[in-house]
Coordinates of C-alpha atoms in Angstrom, one line a residue:
X3 CA 113.7 62.2 138.4
X4 CA 111.2 63.5 135.9
X5 CA 108.5 63.7 138.6
X6 CA 110.8 65.6 140.8
X7 CA 111.7 68.2 138.0
X8 CA 107.9 68.4 137.3
X9 CA 107.1 69.0 141.0
X10 CA 109.7 71.7 141.5
X11 CA 108.7 73.5 138.2
X12 CA 105.1 73.6 139.5
X13 CA 106.1 74.9 142.9
X14 CA 108.5 77.6 141.7
X15 CA 106.3 78.7 138.7
X16 CA 103.0 78.9 140.5
X17 CA 104.0 82.5 142.0
X18 CA 104.7 83.6 138.5
X19 CA 101.4 82.5 137.0
X20 CA 99.4 84.0 140.1
X21 CA 101.2 87.3 139.3
X22 CA 100.1 87.1 135.7
X23 CA 96.5 86.8 136.8
X24 CA 96.6 89.1 139.9
X25 CA 98.0 92.3 138.3
X26 CA 94.7 92.9 136.6
X27 CA 92.6 93.3 139.7
X28 CA 95.4 95.6 140.9
X29 CA 95.2 97.8 137.9
X30 CA 91.2 98.2 138.4
X31 CA 91.6 99.0 142.1
X32 CA 91.5 102.3 143.7
X33 CA 95.4 102.7 144.5
X34 CA 97.2 105.9 143.8
X35 CA 99.8 105.4 141.0
X36 CA 102.9 105.1 143.2
X37 CA 101.4 102.4 145.4
X38 CA 100.2 100.6 142.3
X39 CA 103.6 100.8 140.7
X40 CA 105.4 99.7 143.9
X41 CA 103.0 96.6 144.1
X42 CA 103.5 95.5 140.7
X43 CA 107.3 96.1 140.9
X44 CA 107.5 94.0 144.1
X45 CA 105.4 91.2 142.6
X46 CA 107.5 91.2 139.5
X47 CA 110.7 91.0 141.4
X48 CA 109.5 88.1 143.6
X49 CA 108.2 86.2 140.5
X50 CA 111.7 86.7 139.0
X51 CA 113.4 85.4 142.1
X52 CA 111.1 82.2 141.8
X53 CA 112.0 81.7 138.1
X54 CA 115.8 81.6 139.1
X55 CA 115.1 79.1 141.9
X56 CA 113.3 76.9 139.4
X57 CA 116.4 76.8 137.2
X58 CA 118.6 76.2 140.4
X59 CA 116.3 73.4 141.6
X60 CA 116.3 71.5 138.3
X61 CA 120.1 71.6 138.4
X62 CA 120.0 70.3 141.7
X63 CA 117.4 67.6 140.9
X64 CA 119.6 66.5 137.8
X65 CA 122.6 66.5 139.8
X66 CA 121.2 64.2 142.7
X67 CA 119.2 62.0 140.4
X68 CA 121.1 61.3 137.1
X69 CA 124.4 59.5 137.2
X70 CA 125.2 60.2 133.7
X71 CA 124.4 64.0 134.1
X72 CA 126.9 64.0 137.1
X73 CA 129.6 62.2 135.1
X74 CA 129.3 64.7 132.0
X75 CA 129.5 67.6 134.5
X76 CA 132.8 66.4 135.9
X77 CA 134.2 65.6 132.6
X78 CA 132.9 69.3 131.6
X79 CA 134.6 71.0 134.7
X80 CA 137.7 69.1 134.7
X81 CA 138.3 69.1 131.0
X82 CA 138.1 65.2 130.9
X83 CA 141.3 65.0 133.4
X84 CA 139.3 63.5 136.1
X85 CA 139.1 60.0 134.9
X86 CA 142.8 59.8 134.0
X87 CA 142.8 58.4 130.5
X88 CA 139.5 56.8 130.4
X89 CA 137.1 57.8 127.5
X90 CA 133.7 58.6 127.8
X91 CA 132.7 55.4 125.9
X92 CA 134.8 53.2 128.3
X93 CA 133.1 54.8 131.4
X94 CA 129.6 54.2 129.8
X95 CA 130.4 50.8 129.0
X96 CA 131.3 50.1 132.6
X97 CA 128.2 51.6 133.7
X98 CA 126.1 49.5 131.4
X99 CA 127.8 46.5 132.7
X100 CA 127.1 47.5 136.3
X101 CA 123.3 47.8 135.5

């Protein structure tokens, strides 16, 4: 799970890092002000989208890989009613016995 989360972070944050290093050559180029502003705005928006995708990918990775995360998420979303009287400690004890 940690490997998948790390790989998704690298994939989705690479454009952000590239943007931070690539806007300096754009500033020294011979573009007019409008074109330069448009290019920087587009690059900033694209990197922002990739930041959001990184957080969404982390949620999906943890949802798929971690049983305890899924259990806590269901407990949170259903206000604890999903397991009908079972407490968190009894559910965790049952999971430990299965492993």
